[in-house]
CSV table of C-alpha atoms and ligand atoms in Angstrom, one decimal:
chain,number,residue,atom,x,y,z
U,1,MET,CA,27.3,10.7,-9.4
U,2,ALA,CA,24.8,9.1,-11.8
U,3,ASN,CA,22.8,12.1,-12.6
U,4,ASP,CA,21.4,13.8,-15.8
U,5,LEU,CA,22.9,16.7,-17.7
U,6,PHE,CA,22.1,19.5,-15.6
U,7,ASN,CA,23.6,17.8,-12.5
U,8,SER,CA,20.0,18.0,-10.5
U,9,PHE,CA,19.2,15.8,-7.6
U,10,MET,CA,15.5,16.2,-8.3
U,11,THR,CA,15.3,14.0,-11.5
U,12,GLY,CA,15.2,10.6,-10.1
U,13,PRO,CA,13.8,7.8,-10.0
U,14,ASP,CA,14.9,6.4,-13.7
U,15,GLU,CA,12.2,4.6,-15.7
U,16,LYS,CA,13.0,1.5,-13.8
U,17,GLY,CA,12.3,3.2,-10.5
U,18,ARG,CA,15.9,3.3,-9.6
U,19,PHE,CA,17.5,6.0,-7.4
U,20,GLY,CA,21.2,4.9,-8.3
U,21,GLU,CA,21.4,1.3,-7.3
U,22,PHE,CA,18.4,1.6,-4.7
U,23,GLY,CA,14.7,1.1,-5.4
U,24,GLY,CA,13.4,-0.5,-8.4
U,25,ARG,CA,10.4,-2.8,-8.6
U,26,PHE,CA,11.1,-6.4,-7.2
U,27,VAL,CA,7.6,-7.8,-7.2
U,28,SER,CA,5.9,-10.9,-8.7
U,29,GLU,CA,4.7,-11.3,-12.2
U,30,THR,CA,1.1,-11.1,-11.0
U,31,LEU,CA,1.3,-7.8,-9.5
U,32,MET,CA,3.1,-6.1,-12.6
U,33,PRO,CA,-0.1,-5.2,-14.4
U,34,LEU,CA,-1.5,-3.4,-11.3
U,35,ILE,CA,1.7,-1.4,-10.7
U,36,LEU,CA,2.0,-0.6,-14.4
U,37,ASP,CA,-1.9,0.6,-14.1
U,38,LEU,CA,-1.1,2.7,-11.0
U,39,GLN,CA,2.0,4.5,-12.7
U,40,ALA,CA,0.2,5.4,-15.7
U,41,GLU,CA,-2.5,6.9,-13.6
U,42,TYR,CA,-0.1,8.7,-11.4
U,43,GLU,CA,1.8,10.0,-14.7
U,44,LYS,CA,-1.4,11.3,-16.1
U,45,ALA,CA,-2.5,12.9,-12.8
U,46,LYS,CA,1.1,14.6,-12.2
U,47,THR,CA,0.4,17.1,-15.0
U,48,ASP,CA,-3.3,17.2,-14.6
U,49,GLU,CA,-4.4,20.7,-13.2
U,50,THR,CA,-7.9,19.1,-12.1
U,51,PHE,CA,-6.0,16.6,-9.9
U,52,TRP,CA,-4.0,19.3,-8.3
U,53,ALA,CA,-6.8,21.4,-7.9
U,54,GLU,CA,-8.7,18.9,-6.0
U,55,MET,CA,-5.6,18.2,-3.7
U,56,GLY,CA,-5.2,21.7,-3.2
U,57,ASP,CA,-8.8,22.2,-1.9
U,58,LEU,CA,-9.0,19.3,0.5
U,59,TRP,CA,-5.4,20.1,1.8
U,60,GLU,CA,-6.8,23.7,2.7
U,61,HIS,CA,-10.5,22.9,3.8
U,62,TYR,CA,-10.1,19.1,5.3
U,63,VAL,CA,-6.3,18.9,6.5
U,64,GLY,CA,-5.9,22.8,7.4
U,65,ARG,CA,-3.0,23.5,5.0
U,66,PRO,CA,-0.8,25.4,4.9
U,67,SER,CA,0.5,24.6,8.4
U,68,PRO,CA,2.6,27.3,10.0
U,69,LEU,CA,6.4,27.7,10.0
U,70,TYR,CA,6.8,28.8,13.9
U,71,HIS,CA,9.8,30.5,15.0
U,72,ALA,CA,10.5,28.7,18.4
U,73,GLU,CA,11.7,31.3,20.5
U,74,ARG,CA,12.2,30.2,23.8
U,75,LEU,CA,13.9,27.1,22.6
U,76,THR,CA,16.3,29.3,20.5
U,77,GLU,CA,17.0,31.6,23.6
U,78,GLU,CA,17.7,28.3,25.6
U,79,LEU,CA,20.2,26.8,23.2
U,80,GLY,CA,21.8,30.1,22.4
U,81,GLY,CA,22.8,29.4,18.8
U,82,ALA,CA,21.0,28.9,15.4
U,83,LYS,CA,17.6,30.5,14.9
U,84,ILE,CA,15.0,27.6,15.2
U,85,TYR,CA,12.0,27.2,13.1
U,86,MET,CA,9.4,24.3,13.3
U,87,LYS,CA,7.4,23.4,10.4
U,88,ARG,CA,4.0,22.6,12.1
U,89,ASP,CA,2.5,19.6,10.4
U,90,GLU,CA,1.4,18.1,13.8
U,91,LEU,CA,-1.6,20.5,13.3
U,92,ASN,CA,-2.9,18.6,10.3
U,93,HIS,CA,-6.1,17.0,10.7
U,94,THR,CA,-5.3,13.4,12.3
U,95,GLY,CA,-2.4,14.8,14.0
U,96,ALA,CA,0.5,14.1,11.7
U,97,HIS,CA,1.8,14.5,8.1
U,98,LYS,CA,0.3,11.0,6.9
U,99,ILE,CA,-2.7,12.6,5.5
U,100,ASN,CA,-0.9,14.5,2.8
U,101,ASN,CA,0.0,11.3,1.1
U,102,VAL,CA,-3.2,9.4,1.9
U,103,LEU,CA,-5.4,12.2,0.1
U,104,GLY,CA,-3.2,11.8,-3.0
U,105,GLN,CA,-3.4,8.3,-3.5
U,106,ILE,CA,-7.3,8.0,-2.5
U,107,ILE,CA,-8.0,10.6,-5.2
U,108,LEU,CA,-6.0,8.4,-7.6
U,109,ALA,CA,-7.9,5.3,-6.4
U,110,ARG,CA,-11.3,7.2,-7.2
U,111,ARG,CA,-9.9,8.1,-10.6
U,112,MET,CA,-9.1,4.6,-11.1
U,113,GLY,CA,-12.6,3.5,-10.1
U,114,LYS,CA,-11.3,1.4,-7.1
U,115,LYS,CA,-13.9,1.0,-4.3
U,116,ARG,CA,-11.6,-0.9,-1.8
U,117,ILE,CA,-8.7,0.6,-0.3
U,118,ILE,CA,-6.3,-1.7,1.6
U,119,ALA,CA,-3.3,-0.1,3.9
U,120,GLU,CA,-0.6,-1.6,6.3
U,121,THR,CA,0.0,0.1,9.5
U,122,GLY,CA,2.4,-0.3,12.4
U,123,ALA,CA,1.7,2.2,15.1
U,124,GLY,CA,-1.7,2.8,13.3
U,125,GLN,CA,-1.0,6.5,12.4
U,126,HIS,CA,-1.1,5.6,8.5
U,127,GLY,CA,-4.1,3.4,9.3
U,128,VAL,CA,-6.1,6.0,10.9
U,129,ALA,CA,-5.3,8.7,8.2
U,130,THR,CA,-6.4,6.0,5.3
U,131,ALA,CA,-9.6,5.2,7.5
U,132,THR,CA,-10.4,8.9,7.8
U,133,VAL,CA,-10.3,9.7,4.2
U,134,CYS,CA,-12.0,6.3,3.1
U,135,ALA,CA,-15.0,7.5,5.6
U,136,LYS,CA,-14.9,10.9,4.0
U,137,PHE,CA,-15.3,9.6,0.3
U,138,GLY,CA,-17.5,6.2,1.3
U,139,LEU,CA,-15.0,3.9,0.5
U,140,LYS,CA,-14.3,0.4,1.8
U,141,CYS,CA,-11.2,0.3,4.1
U,142,VAL,CA,-9.2,-2.8,5.1
U,143,VAL,CA,-6.1,-2.3,7.5
U,144,TYR,CA,-3.4,-4.9,7.7
U,145,MET,CA,-1.9,-4.8,11.3
U,146,GLY,CA,0.5,-7.1,13.0
U,147,ALA,CA,-1.3,-8.9,15.8
U,148,HIS,CA,1.2,-7.6,18.3
U,149,ASP,CA,0.8,-4.1,17.0
U,150,VAL,CA,-3.1,-4.5,17.6
U,151,GLU,CA,-2.7,-5.2,21.2
U,152,ARG,CA,0.1,-2.3,21.5
U,153,GLN,CA,-1.9,0.3,19.9
U,154,ALA,CA,-5.4,-0.1,21.2
U,155,PRO,CA,-6.5,3.4,21.0
U,156,ASN,CA,-5.5,3.7,17.1
U,157,VAL,CA,-7.5,0.3,16.3
U,158,PHE,CA,-10.5,1.8,17.9
U,159,ARG,CA,-10.1,5.0,16.3
U,160,MET,CA,-10.0,3.0,12.9
U,161,ARG,CA,-13.0,1.2,13.7
U,162,LEU,CA,-15.0,4.0,14.6
U,163,LEU,CA,-14.0,5.4,11.1
U,164,GLY,CA,-15.6,2.3,9.6
U,165,ALA,CA,-12.4,0.4,8.5
U,166,GLU,CA,-12.0,-3.6,9.0
U,167,ILE,CA,-8.6,-4.3,10.8
U,168,VAL,CA,-7.1,-7.5,10.0
U,169,PRO,CA,-4.6,-8.8,12.7
U,170,VAL,CA,-1.7,-10.6,11.1
U,171,THR,CA,-0.1,-13.4,12.9
U,172,SER,CA,2.2,-14.7,10.2
U,173,GLY,CA,6.2,-13.9,10.9
U,174,ARG,CA,6.3,-11.8,14.1
U,175,GLY,CA,3.3,-9.9,13.9
U,176,THR,CA,4.6,-6.5,13.2
U,177,LEU,CA,4.8,-3.8,10.4
U,178,LYS,CA,6.8,-5.9,7.8
U,179,ASP,CA,4.5,-8.8,8.1
U,180,ALA,CA,1.5,-6.4,7.8
U,181,MET,CA,2.9,-5.1,4.5
U,182,ASN,CA,3.7,-8.6,3.2
U,183,ASP,CA,-0.2,-9.8,3.7
U,184,ALA,CA,-1.3,-6.5,2.0
U,185,LEU,CA,0.6,-7.2,-0.9
U,186,ARG,CA,-0.8,-10.5,-1.1
U,187,ASP,CA,-4.5,-9.3,-0.7
U,188,TRP,CA,-3.6,-6.8,-3.6
U,189,VAL,CA,-2.4,-9.8,-5.9
U,190,THR,CA,-5.9,-11.5,-4.9
U,191,ASN,CA,-8.3,-8.6,-5.3
U,192,VAL,CA,-6.9,-7.2,-8.6
U,193,ARG,CA,-9.9,-5.8,-10.0
U,194,ASP,CA,-11.2,-3.6,-7.3
U,195,THR,CA,-8.8,-3.0,-5.0
U,196,PHE,CA,-6.1,0.0,-4.5
U,197,TYR,CA,-3.0,-0.5,-2.1
U,198,CYS,CA,-2.3,2.9,-0.2
U,199,ILE,CA,1.2,2.6,1.1
U,200,GLY,CA,2.1,4.9,4.1
U,201,THR,CA,5.8,5.9,3.3
U,202,VAL,CA,8.5,6.4,0.6
U,203,ALA,CA,8.9,2.5,0.4
U,204,GLY,CA,7.3,-0.3,-1.7
U,205,PRO,CA,7.9,-0.8,-5.3
U,206,HIS,CA,8.3,1.9,-8.0
U,207,PRO,CA,6.1,4.3,-8.5
U,208,TYR,CA,5.4,4.3,-4.8
U,209,PRO,CA,8.6,6.0,-3.4
U,210,ALA,CA,8.4,8.6,-5.8
U,211,MET,CA,4.6,9.1,-5.7
U,212,VAL,CA,4.6,9.3,-1.9
U,213,ARG,CA,7.5,11.7,-2.0
U,214,ASP,CA,5.4,14.1,-4.4
U,215,PHE,CA,2.7,14.3,-2.3
U,216,GLN,CA,4.7,15.0,0.9
U,217,SER,CA,6.8,17.7,-0.8
U,218,ILE,CA,3.9,20.2,-0.2
U,219,ILE,CA,5.6,20.3,3.4
U,220,GLY,CA,9.0,21.7,1.7
U,221,LYS,CA,7.3,23.9,-0.7
U,222,GLU,CA,5.5,25.6,1.8
U,223,VAL,CA,8.7,25.8,4.1
U,224,ARG,CA,10.2,27.8,0.8
U,225,THR,CA,7.8,30.3,0.5
U,226,GLN,CA,7.1,30.8,4.2
U,227,MET,CA,10.9,31.2,5.0
U,228,GLU,CA,11.3,33.6,2.0
U,229,LYS,CA,8.5,35.8,3.7
U,230,ALA,CA,9.8,35.4,7.1
U,231,GLU,CA,13.7,35.8,6.4
U,232,GLY,CA,13.7,36.8,2.7
U,233,ARG,CA,16.1,33.8,2.1
U,234,LEU,CA,16.3,30.2,2.3
U,235,PRO,CA,17.0,28.1,5.3
U,236,ASP,CA,20.5,26.9,6.2
U,237,THR,CA,19.7,23.6,7.7
U,238,LEU,CA,16.7,21.1,7.4
U,239,ILE,CA,16.2,18.2,9.9
U,240,ALA,CA,13.7,15.5,10.0
U,241,ALA,CA,13.1,12.3,11.8
U,242,ILE,CA,13.1,9.1,9.6
U,243,GLY,CA,10.8,5.8,9.8
U,244,GLY,CA,10.3,5.1,6.2
U,245,GLY,CA,11.4,8.7,5.2
U,246,SER,CA,8.1,10.3,3.9
U,247,ASN,CA,8.0,13.2,6.0
U,248,ALA,CA,11.8,13.8,5.6
U,249,MET,CA,11.7,13.5,1.8
U,250,GLY,CA,8.7,16.0,1.8
U,251,LEU,CA,10.7,18.4,3.5
U,252,PHE,CA,13.9,17.8,1.7
U,253,TYR,CA,12.9,17.1,-2.0
U,254,PRO,CA,12.3,20.9,-3.0
U,255,PHE,CA,15.4,21.9,-1.5
U,256,LEU,CA,17.8,18.9,-3.0
U,257,ASP,CA,19.1,21.4,-5.8
U,258,GLU,CA,19.9,24.3,-3.3
U,259,LYS,CA,23.7,23.0,-2.8
U,260,GLU,CA,24.0,25.3,0.2
U,261,VAL,CA,21.2,24.0,2.0
U,262,ASN,CA,22.3,21.2,4.7
U,263,ILE,CA,20.1,18.3,5.0
U,264,ILE,CA,20.0,15.9,7.8
U,265,GLY,CA,17.9,12.8,8.5
U,266,VAL,CA,17.6,11.5,12.1
U,267,GLU,CA,17.1,7.9,12.5
U,268,ALA,CA,15.9,6.2,15.8
U,269,GLY,CA,18.9,5.0,17.7
U,270,GLY,CA,17.0,3.1,20.2
U,271,LYS,CA,19.2,2.0,23.2
U,272,GLY,CA,22.2,2.9,20.9
U,273,VAL,CA,23.3,1.7,17.5
U,274,ASN,CA,25.3,-1.5,18.8
U,275,ALA,CA,25.8,-5.0,17.8
U,276,LYS,CA,22.8,-6.3,19.4
U,277,MET,CA,20.7,-4.1,17.1
U,278,GLU,CA,18.6,-2.4,19.8
U,279,HIS,CA,17.7,0.3,17.3
U,280,CYS,CA,16.0,1.2,14.2
U,281,ALA,CA,18.9,3.0,12.1
U,282,SER,CA,18.8,1.3,9.1
U,283,LEU,CA,21.2,3.6,7.2
U,284,THR,CA,23.8,4.3,10.1
U,285,GLY,CA,23.4,0.4,11.4
U,286,GLY,CA,22.2,-1.6,8.4
U,287,ARG,CA,23.2,-3.1,5.0
U,288,PRO,CA,21.7,-3.0,1.4
U,289,GLY,CA,19.1,-5.9,0.6
U,290,VAL,CA,15.8,-6.2,-1.0
U,291,LEU,CA,12.4,-5.7,0.8
U,292,HIS,CA,8.7,-4.7,0.2
U,293,GLY,CA,9.7,-4.6,-3.5
U,294,ASN,CA,12.6,-2.2,-3.5
U,295,ARG,CA,16.3,-2.3,-2.8
U,296,THR,CA,17.4,-0.3,0.1
U,297,TYR,CA,19.4,-0.3,3.3
U,298,LEU,CA,17.8,-2.6,5.9
U,299,LEU,CA,18.3,-3.9,9.4
U,300,GLN,CA,19.4,-7.7,9.0
U,301,ASP,CA,21.5,-10.3,10.7
U,302,ASP,CA,24.4,-12.1,9.1
U,303,ASP,CA,22.1,-14.5,7.1
U,304,GLY,CA,20.0,-11.7,5.6
U,305,GLN,CA,17.1,-12.3,8.0
U,306,ILE,CA,15.3,-9.0,8.5
U,307,LEU,CA,15.5,-7.7,12.0
U,308,GLU,CA,12.7,-6.3,14.2
U,309,GLY,CA,14.6,-2.9,15.2
U,310,PHE,CA,13.6,-1.2,18.7
U,311,SER,CA,12.7,2.2,19.2
U,312,ILE,CA,10.5,3.9,21.9
U,313,SER,CA,8.7,5.3,19.1
U,314,ALA,CA,6.4,3.1,17.3
U,315,GLY,CA,6.2,5.1,14.2
U,316,LEU,CA,9.9,4.8,13.7
U,317,ASP,CA,10.3,1.1,13.9
U,318,TYR,CA,10.3,0.1,10.1
U,319,PRO,CA,13.1,-2.2,9.4
U,320,GLY,CA,14.0,-0.4,6.3
U,321,ILE,CA,14.6,3.2,4.8
U,322,GLY,CA,13.0,4.7,1.6
U,323,PRO,CA,15.5,4.0,-1.4
U,324,GLU,CA,15.9,7.8,-2.2
U,325,HIS,CA,17.3,8.3,1.2
U,326,ALA,CA,19.6,5.3,0.6
U,327,TRP,CA,20.7,6.9,-2.5
U,328,LEU,CA,21.1,10.5,-1.0
U,329,HIS,CA,23.3,9.2,2.0
U,330,ASP,CA,25.5,7.2,-0.6
U,331,ILE,CA,25.9,10.1,-3.0
U,332,GLY,CA,26.6,12.4,0.2
U,333,ARG,CA,23.7,14.9,-0.6
U,334,ALA,CA,22.0,14.4,2.8
U,335,LYS,CA,23.5,13.5,6.2
U,336,TYR,CA,22.0,10.7,8.5
U,337,VAL,CA,22.4,10.5,12.1
U,338,SER,CA,20.7,8.8,15.0
U,339,ILE,CA,19.4,9.9,18.2
U,340,THR,CA,18.7,7.5,21.3
U,341,ASP,CA,15.6,6.9,23.1
U,342,VAL,CA,16.9,8.8,26.2
U,343,GLU,CA,17.7,12.0,23.9
U,344,ALA,CA,14.7,11.9,22.4
U,345,LEU,CA,12.6,11.6,25.7
U,346,ALA,CA,14.9,14.8,26.8
U,347,ALA,CA,13.8,16.8,23.8
U,348,PHE,CA,10.1,15.8,24.3
U,349,GLN,CA,10.1,17.4,27.8
U,350,LYS,CA,12.2,20.5,26.6
U,351,CYS,CA,9.6,21.3,23.8
U,352,CYS,CA,6.6,20.8,26.3
U,353,GLU,CA,8.1,23.1,28.7
U,354,LEU,CA,9.6,25.8,26.7
U,355,GLU,CA,7.1,26.1,23.6
U,356,GLY,CA,4.1,24.7,24.8
U,357,ILE,CA,3.8,22.0,22.2
U,358,ILE,CA,3.6,18.4,23.0
U,359,PRO,CA,5.5,16.8,20.1
U,360,ALA,CA,5.2,13.1,18.9
U,361,LEU,CA,8.0,10.8,19.8
U,362,GLU,CA,9.3,10.7,16.3
U,363,PRO,CA,9.9,14.4,15.7
U,364,SER,CA,11.3,14.4,19.2
U,365,HIS,CA,14.3,12.5,17.8
U,366,ALA,CA,14.6,15.6,15.1
U,367,LEU,CA,14.5,17.9,17.9
U,368,ALA,CA,17.1,16.0,20.1
U,369,HIS,CA,19.4,16.6,17.1
U,370,VAL,CA,18.5,20.3,16.7
U,371,MET,CA,19.4,20.6,20.4
U,372,LYS,CA,22.6,18.9,19.7
U,373,ILE,CA,23.8,21.4,17.0
U,374,ALA,CA,22.1,24.6,17.4
U,375,PRO,CA,24.4,25.7,20.3
U,376,THR,CA,27.5,25.4,17.9
U,377,LEU,CA,26.0,27.4,15.1
U,378,PRO,CA,25.8,31.1,14.7
U,379,LYS,CA,22.6,33.2,15.7
U,380,ASP,CA,22.0,33.9,11.9
U,381,HIS,CA,21.6,30.4,11.0
U,382,LEU,CA,18.2,29.3,9.9
U,383,LEU,CA,17.3,25.9,11.0
U,384,VAL,CA,14.1,24.2,10.2
U,385,MET,CA,12.9,21.0,11.8
U,386,ASN,CA,9.8,19.1,10.8
U,387,MET,CA,7.2,18.8,13.7
U,388,CYS,CA,5.4,15.9,11.7
U,389,GLY,CA,3.0,14.9,14.4
U,390,ARG,CA,1.5,15.6,17.8
U,391,GLY,CA,2.2,13.7,20.9
U,392,ASP,CA,-1.3,12.9,22.4
U,393,LYS,CA,-0.8,9.5,21.1
U,394,ASP,CA,2.6,8.9,23.2
U,395,ILE,CA,1.6,10.2,26.8
U,396,PHE,CA,1.1,6.7,28.1
U,397,THR,CA,4.7,5.8,26.8
U,398,VAL,CA,6.4,8.8,28.0
U,399,ALA,CA,4.7,8.5,31.5
U,400,LYS,CA,6.1,4.8,31.8
U,401,ALA,CA,9.3,5.8,30.6
U,402,LEU,CA,9.5,8.6,33.1
U,403,GLY,CA,8.5,6.6,35.8
U,404,PHE,CA,5.0,7.8,36.4
U,405,GLU,CA,2.1,5.4,37.6
U,406,MET,CA,-1.3,6.2,36.5
U,407,GLY,CA,-2.7,7.2,39.8
U,408,GLU,CA,-0.2,9.9,40.0
U,409,PHE,CA,-1.7,12.1,37.4
U,410,ALA,CA,-4.0,13.4,39.6
N,501,PLP,C1,4.5,7.5,10.6
N,501,PLP,C2,5.4,8.6,11.2
N,501,PLP,C3,6.4,8.8,11.2
N,501,PLP,C4,7.5,7.8,10.2
N,501,PLP,O1,7.3,7.8,9.0
N,501,PLP,P1,8.0,8.6,8.0
N,501,PLP,O2,7.5,8.1,6.5
N,501,PLP,O3,9.5,8.3,8.1
N,501,PLP,O4,7.6,10.0,7.9
N,501,PLP,C5,7.0,9.9,11.9
N,501,PLP,N1,6.4,10.6,12.5
N,501,PLP,C6,5.1,10.7,12.6
N,501,PLP,C7,4.5,11.4,13.5
N,501,PLP,C8,4.5,9.5,12.2
N,501,PLP,O5,3.0,9.2,12.4
């Protein structure tokens, strides 16, 4: 294990932004000065108490943190094994964990004097969070979104418009998230002086994966304190869904050096991790390559062409995974599994019926894995799953998958 003297899992990345052989900074010469500027500003902010005081104040009064750690009593009873807790990040303003990170990056942008914020979005959740914080601070917001996604995600497109953002439909490539990220990077190079690129997950060139992880780590830090209060000890197992991997990294990171804590990431298995690649499981079904400025596991064909991926959950269909996860996977510190659409849908329904919580389809994948393993674990086993988003955005997808027609709702 390439690690430091203290054998800690929390010291990465190295000065080149690498987690083992993953991560790094694969960008054009023209982007380098921008990236170095950002890195310098972030290094300063990291140890600056006024930065964290501002974050803490907004987390509390604007986002609604800390989010509760909730004992899911009926689900625990039904499964008959491990004691199940949910970290309720779906209660955050804008309905998911994304805003934890967006606030951090926008405060940095303000410190750097940048007045124009650009972002990429797939399902639209990161775009909505970015448009929200830009509205709050009176910043111009431009969101790149694949043309195909603009059509599929009409409610989020309208939300962003209401919040004052400009949406740029991307028609290059296949018009999805990957292409939107490429166009956002191109915009950044062209508008060097006034623009800040706000990335929505633990991907992109260094320092983004580490910076986004640090902002999302508020999730895991709160869980440590809350579990200590509830049970007087650390949890035994942590479970989170993975698109790019930011909510998972946020939960996992503060526990990486607690060797007795099991860590499990859940990828989207779509129709099954098969040869036809009808899934989004970059780790369990992909191989290493370079995308969006970093080296990581990717969904690709034999010629190295990036594949689209498939999942019932729009927020999980990113063709890569954050480089730190790739590293944690290779060194064996975290385990990665996949869950199919059918399994996620069943978990979604159980959660509604037993807990009165309509989860997003993304954390429904994490919950489906909880349902698989909880019955095999003893009653004193403390299991925490990250409920990283609420399901309002997904009800139409779920209705369709369950075979309901609009008229039948009444
Ligand atoms: C965006 C999103 C995800 C996927 O992103 P990560 O970076 O993997 O966390 C998962 N769940 C929800 C609710 C999301 O909005």
